[in-house]
Amino acid sequence: MLASCTKGDAKLLELSEDQVLFFRAKRSHLAGLGASDLSAAAAAVLGGQAQQLAPGVWALAMRTKGRPKAAEVEKQLFHDPRTLVRTWGQRDTIHIYEPTTDWPLVVAARSQWKPGGRRGLMPAREWEDEAKDLMEAAHRSLTRSDLFDMVDKDYVRALVEQAGSHKAAVRFAAGRLLWRLALRGESSIAEKVGAEQAHALRSRWFPHLEWPHELPDPLVAASELARRYLAVYGPASPADMAHFLVPMSLWPDSG
């Protein structure tokens, strides 16, 4: 039994571990009928982990009413009108999000989270903008290989030691450009093109999405995601939240 305590004349609720676990399963739709649709399921868990696509698809399907098949989840990811977006989020890992509300929140909150473990030189903003211009001119999804000819040569040379070879440095540089555009909310992960992962600009992949003219205040966005985390996964310690969202800069000692 979790310990109970008293505050003034009011006795705080006493819960067993089983009750807490069932609460979490219910709120995250692992127990019960499931969320009303796939985007609601993604929103309920603050994005479904999808570093590998298949497990992410399965996790959302199992949390959705009627348990839709993988083909239906992929349809909503890859075919217009799309109701799901796959991109980098908390912990600098790939998740499937509800795009209208949650995607902008995650982009806005990022500056309040301590950075992930990616090491090495980051590309200049102007190179990211050039990659965006190339994607706009192409009018299609682009893979890392499509950016090889435009990556800055000085940037590639600076990455050779870390990457191990010139060829690997070119791939590293192109991949980092795509990743940085995704962090900005300018693009997201699209379909596969052959064996390569493609990426698409938000304006092309979600032509009808009403992206906010100004993103929410970063602290407000981070606080809202923290509140929603507790609504689903609480009771939780600061360390629990840190492990889910990456330690927030306003909680330097939360671990």
Protein backbone atom coordinates (compact mmCIF):
# COMPACT_ATOMS: atom_id res chain seq x y z
CA MET A 1 0.00 0.00 0.00
CA LEU A 2 1.35 3.43 -0.88
CA ALA A 3 1.83 5.52 2.24
CA SER A 4 -0.94 7.96 3.10
CA CYS A 5 -0.40 11.31 4.73
CA THR A 6 -2.44 14.07 6.30
CA LYS A 7 -2.48 17.74 5.34
CA GLY A 8 -4.30 19.80 7.93
CA ASP A 9 -7.63 18.12 8.60
CA ALA A 10 -7.79 16.46 5.16
CA LYS A 11 -6.40 12.98 4.73
CA LEU A 12 -4.84 12.46 1.32
CA LEU A 13 -6.03 9.55 -0.76
CA GLU A 14 -4.42 6.20 -0.03
CA LEU A 15 -3.72 4.09 -3.12
CA SER A 16 -2.25 0.67 -3.70
CA GLU A 17 0.38 0.05 -6.35
CA ASP A 18 -2.15 -2.01 -8.35
CA GLN A 19 -4.58 0.91 -8.32
CA VAL A 20 -1.93 3.29 -9.61
CA LEU A 21 -0.90 0.89 -12.37
CA PHE A 22 -4.50 0.37 -13.45
CA PHE A 23 -5.06 4.14 -13.49
CA ARG A 24 -2.08 4.57 -15.81
CA ALA A 25 -3.23 1.72 -18.07
CA LYS A 26 -6.73 3.17 -18.25
CA ARG A 27 -5.64 6.73 -18.98
CA SER A 28 -3.17 5.57 -21.64
CA HIS A 29 -5.86 3.32 -23.18
CA LEU A 30 -4.04 0.06 -22.63
CA ALA A 31 -7.05 -0.93 -20.54
CA GLY A 32 -10.63 -0.33 -21.58
CA LEU A 33 -12.21 0.18 -25.00
CA GLY A 34 -9.47 2.43 -26.31
CA ALA A 35 -9.30 6.03 -27.56
CA SER A 36 -11.94 7.25 -29.99
CA ASP A 37 -9.45 7.39 -32.87
CA LEU A 38 -5.75 7.10 -33.61
CA SER A 39 -4.93 10.78 -33.15
CA ALA A 40 -6.65 10.73 -29.75
CA ALA A 41 -4.59 7.67 -28.80
CA ALA A 42 -1.38 9.47 -29.81
CA ALA A 43 -2.40 12.56 -27.84
CA ALA A 44 -3.25 10.51 -24.75
CA VAL A 45 0.31 9.22 -24.42
CA LEU A 46 2.03 12.46 -25.55
CA GLY A 47 3.19 10.72 -28.72
CA GLY A 48 3.68 7.04 -29.34
CA GLN A 49 7.32 5.94 -29.34
CA ALA A 50 8.14 5.06 -32.96
CA GLN A 51 11.90 4.91 -33.42
CA GLN A 52 11.03 1.78 -35.38
CA LEU A 53 7.79 2.24 -37.31
CA ALA A 54 6.18 -1.17 -36.80
CA PRO A 55 6.17 -1.16 -32.96
CA GLY A 56 4.90 2.42 -32.96
CA VAL A 57 2.04 1.50 -35.28
CA TRP A 58 1.17 -1.51 -33.12
CA ALA A 59 1.25 0.53 -29.90
CA LEU A 60 -1.24 3.09 -31.24
CA ALA A 61 -3.52 0.45 -32.72
CA MET A 62 -3.72 -1.35 -29.37
CA ARG A 63 -4.78 1.92 -27.70
CA THR A 64 -7.54 2.74 -30.20
CA LYS A 65 -11.17 1.64 -30.20
CA GLY A 66 -11.73 -1.27 -32.58
CA ARG A 67 -7.97 -2.02 -32.67
CA PRO A 68 -7.39 -0.82 -36.27
CA LYS A 69 -5.00 -2.74 -38.51
CA ALA A 70 -1.51 -1.52 -39.30
CA ALA A 71 -2.62 -0.49 -42.79
CA GLU A 72 -5.09 2.00 -41.30
CA VAL A 73 -2.46 3.54 -39.04
CA GLU A 74 -0.03 3.85 -41.95
CA LYS A 75 -2.76 5.38 -44.11
CA GLN A 76 -3.21 8.15 -41.55
CA LEU A 77 0.55 8.66 -41.43
CA PHE A 78 1.34 8.62 -45.14
CA HIS A 79 -1.80 9.50 -47.11
CA ASP A 80 -3.66 12.80 -47.26
CA PRO A 81 -5.54 13.87 -45.21
CA ARG A 82 -2.97 12.85 -42.61
CA THR A 83 -4.02 12.79 -38.97
CA LEU A 84 -0.69 11.63 -37.51
CA VAL A 85 2.87 12.91 -37.79
CA ARG A 86 6.09 11.00 -37.16
CA THR A 87 8.99 13.13 -36.02
CA TRP A 88 11.59 13.71 -33.30
CA GLY A 89 10.22 14.65 -29.90
CA GLN A 90 10.98 14.08 -26.24
CA ARG A 91 14.29 12.40 -25.43
CA ASP A 92 15.32 13.31 -29.02
CA THR A 93 13.68 10.09 -30.20
CA ILE A 94 11.05 9.53 -32.86
CA HIS A 95 7.37 9.55 -31.89
CA ILE A 96 4.00 9.58 -33.63
CA TYR A 97 2.01 12.67 -32.61
CA GLU A 98 -1.35 14.29 -33.10
CA PRO A 99 -0.27 17.13 -35.43
CA THR A 100 -2.69 19.99 -34.79
CA THR A 101 -2.04 20.67 -31.10
CA ASP A 102 0.73 18.37 -29.92
CA TRP A 103 3.30 18.81 -32.69
CA PRO A 104 3.58 22.61 -32.16
CA LEU A 105 3.72 22.07 -28.39
CA VAL A 106 6.66 19.68 -28.70
CA VAL A 107 8.51 22.02 -31.07
CA ALA A 108 7.91 24.97 -28.75
CA ALA A 109 8.91 23.12 -25.57
CA ARG A 110 12.22 21.86 -26.90
CA SER A 111 14.27 24.81 -25.65
CA GLN A 112 13.14 23.98 -22.09
CA TRP A 113 14.56 20.46 -22.28
CA LYS A 114 18.20 19.63 -21.86
CA PRO A 115 19.67 18.63 -25.23
CA GLY A 116 19.97 15.01 -26.26
CA GLY A 117 23.17 13.09 -26.68
CA ARG A 118 24.02 14.11 -30.25
CA ARG A 119 27.61 15.24 -30.34
CA GLY A 120 29.65 17.21 -32.82
CA LEU A 121 29.32 20.34 -34.88
CA MET A 122 25.80 21.47 -35.70
CA PRO A 123 24.97 22.96 -39.11
CA ALA A 124 24.60 26.71 -39.54
CA ARG A 125 21.07 28.05 -39.77
CA GLU A 126 21.71 29.22 -43.34
CA TRP A 127 22.55 25.64 -44.40
CA GLU A 128 19.33 24.41 -42.85
CA ASP A 129 17.45 27.08 -44.81
CA GLU A 130 19.19 26.01 -48.02
CA ALA A 131 18.08 22.43 -47.40
CA LYS A 132 14.54 23.68 -46.88
CA ASP A 133 14.71 25.62 -50.16
CA LEU A 134 15.87 22.47 -51.95
CA MET A 135 12.96 20.50 -50.53
CA GLU A 136 10.52 23.22 -51.60
CA ALA A 137 11.91 23.28 -55.13
CA ALA A 138 11.74 19.49 -55.44
CA HIS A 139 7.98 19.33 -54.74
CA ARG A 140 8.44 15.85 -53.28
CA SER A 141 9.80 14.00 -50.30
CA LEU A 142 13.60 13.88 -50.18
CA THR A 143 16.02 11.37 -48.72
CA ARG A 144 19.40 12.00 -47.18
CA SER A 145 21.05 11.08 -50.50
CA ASP A 146 19.18 13.90 -52.22
CA LEU A 147 21.06 16.40 -50.07
CA PHE A 148 24.56 15.06 -50.64
CA ASP A 149 25.44 17.57 -53.39
CA MET A 150 24.37 20.61 -51.38
CA VAL A 151 26.03 19.99 -48.01
CA ASP A 152 28.68 22.56 -47.17
CA LYS A 153 32.17 21.23 -47.93
CA ASP A 154 33.75 22.92 -44.90
CA TYR A 155 31.09 21.38 -42.69
CA VAL A 156 31.82 17.95 -44.13
CA ARG A 157 35.56 18.36 -43.53
CA ALA A 158 34.90 19.34 -39.93
CA LEU A 159 32.88 16.14 -39.43
CA VAL A 160 35.33 13.65 -40.96
CA GLU A 161 37.12 12.81 -37.71
CA GLN A 162 33.87 12.18 -35.87
CA ALA A 163 32.23 10.28 -38.77
CA GLY A 164 35.30 8.21 -39.66
CA SER A 165 35.51 8.92 -43.39
CA HIS A 166 34.59 11.55 -45.97
CA LYS A 167 31.72 9.44 -47.29
CA ALA A 168 30.31 8.93 -43.81
CA ALA A 169 30.73 12.65 -43.06
CA VAL A 170 28.62 13.57 -46.10
CA ARG A 171 25.86 11.24 -44.93
CA PHE A 172 26.19 12.56 -41.39
CA ALA A 173 25.93 16.19 -42.56
CA ALA A 174 22.89 15.54 -44.76
CA GLY A 175 21.14 13.61 -42.03
CA ARG A 176 21.80 16.33 -39.49
CA LEU A 177 20.25 18.94 -41.79
CA LEU A 178 17.05 16.89 -42.05
CA TRP A 179 17.01 16.34 -38.30
CA ARG A 180 17.43 20.05 -37.58
CA LEU A 181 14.58 20.97 -39.93
CA ALA A 182 12.38 18.48 -38.11
CA LEU A 183 13.31 19.98 -34.73
CA ARG A 184 12.15 23.36 -36.07
CA GLY A 185 8.82 21.86 -37.13
CA GLU A 186 9.59 22.60 -40.78
CA SER A 187 9.54 18.95 -41.84
CA SER A 188 8.70 15.46 -40.65
CA ILE A 189 9.44 11.85 -41.50
CA ALA A 190 7.61 10.70 -44.62
CA GLU A 191 7.48 7.47 -46.59
CA LYS A 192 10.33 5.13 -47.51
CA VAL A 193 11.91 5.64 -50.94
CA GLY A 194 13.55 2.35 -51.78
CA ALA A 195 15.68 1.48 -48.77
CA GLU A 196 15.99 5.10 -47.63
CA GLN A 197 13.84 7.10 -45.28
CA ALA A 198 12.31 10.17 -46.91
CA HIS A 199 11.40 13.47 -45.29
CA ALA A 200 8.78 16.02 -46.33
CA LEU A 201 8.21 19.68 -45.62
CA ARG A 202 5.28 20.41 -43.37
CA SER A 203 3.73 22.68 -46.01
CA ARG A 204 3.62 19.81 -48.50
CA TRP A 205 2.93 16.87 -46.17
CA PHE A 206 0.21 18.73 -44.25
CA PRO A 207 -1.15 21.29 -46.73
CA HIS A 208 -4.29 21.92 -44.68
CA LEU A 209 -2.69 22.02 -41.24
CA GLU A 210 -3.24 25.34 -39.44
CA TRP A 211 0.21 25.81 -37.97
CA PRO A 212 0.30 28.67 -35.45
CA HIS A 213 1.76 31.97 -36.68
CA GLU A 214 3.64 32.08 -33.39
CA LEU A 215 4.52 28.99 -31.41
CA PRO A 216 3.43 28.87 -27.76
CA ASP A 217 5.79 30.31 -25.18
CA PRO A 218 8.40 27.58 -24.53
CA LEU A 219 7.84 27.52 -20.76
CA VAL A 220 4.06 27.40 -21.21
CA ALA A 221 4.41 24.56 -23.74
CA ALA A 222 6.78 22.59 -21.50
CA SER A 223 4.50 23.09 -18.50
CA GLU A 224 1.47 21.89 -20.46
CA LEU A 225 3.29 18.73 -21.54
CA ALA A 226 4.37 18.14 -17.94
CA ARG A 227 0.78 18.57 -16.74
CA ARG A 228 -0.48 16.12 -19.35
CA TYR A 229 2.23 13.63 -18.45
CA LEU A 230 1.05 13.63 -14.84
CA ALA A 231 -2.59 13.32 -15.94
CA VAL A 232 -1.75 10.01 -17.63
CA TYR A 233 1.26 8.60 -15.81
CA GLY A 234 0.98 10.11 -12.33
CA PRO A 235 1.62 9.71 -9.49
CA ALA A 236 5.19 10.24 -10.62
CA SER A 237 8.42 11.60 -9.22
CA PRO A 238 10.49 14.38 -10.82
CA ALA A 239 12.93 11.66 -11.93
CA ASP A 240 10.10 9.75 -13.63
CA MET A 241 9.14 12.85 -15.57
CA ALA A 242 12.75 13.60 -16.39
CA HIS A 243 13.18 10.15 -17.89
CA PHE A 244 10.08 10.64 -20.05
CA LEU A 245 10.63 14.19 -21.27
CA VAL A 246 14.41 14.64 -20.85
CA PRO A 247 15.32 16.73 -17.80
CA MET A 248 13.88 20.23 -18.15
CA SER A 249 16.25 23.18 -17.83
CA LEU A 250 14.18 24.62 -15.00
CA TRP A 251 14.72 21.37 -13.05
CA PRO A 252 18.52 20.99 -13.17
CA ASP A 253 18.60 18.74 -10.10
CA SER A 254 15.47 16.67 -10.81
CA GLY A 255 17.36 13.43 -11.42
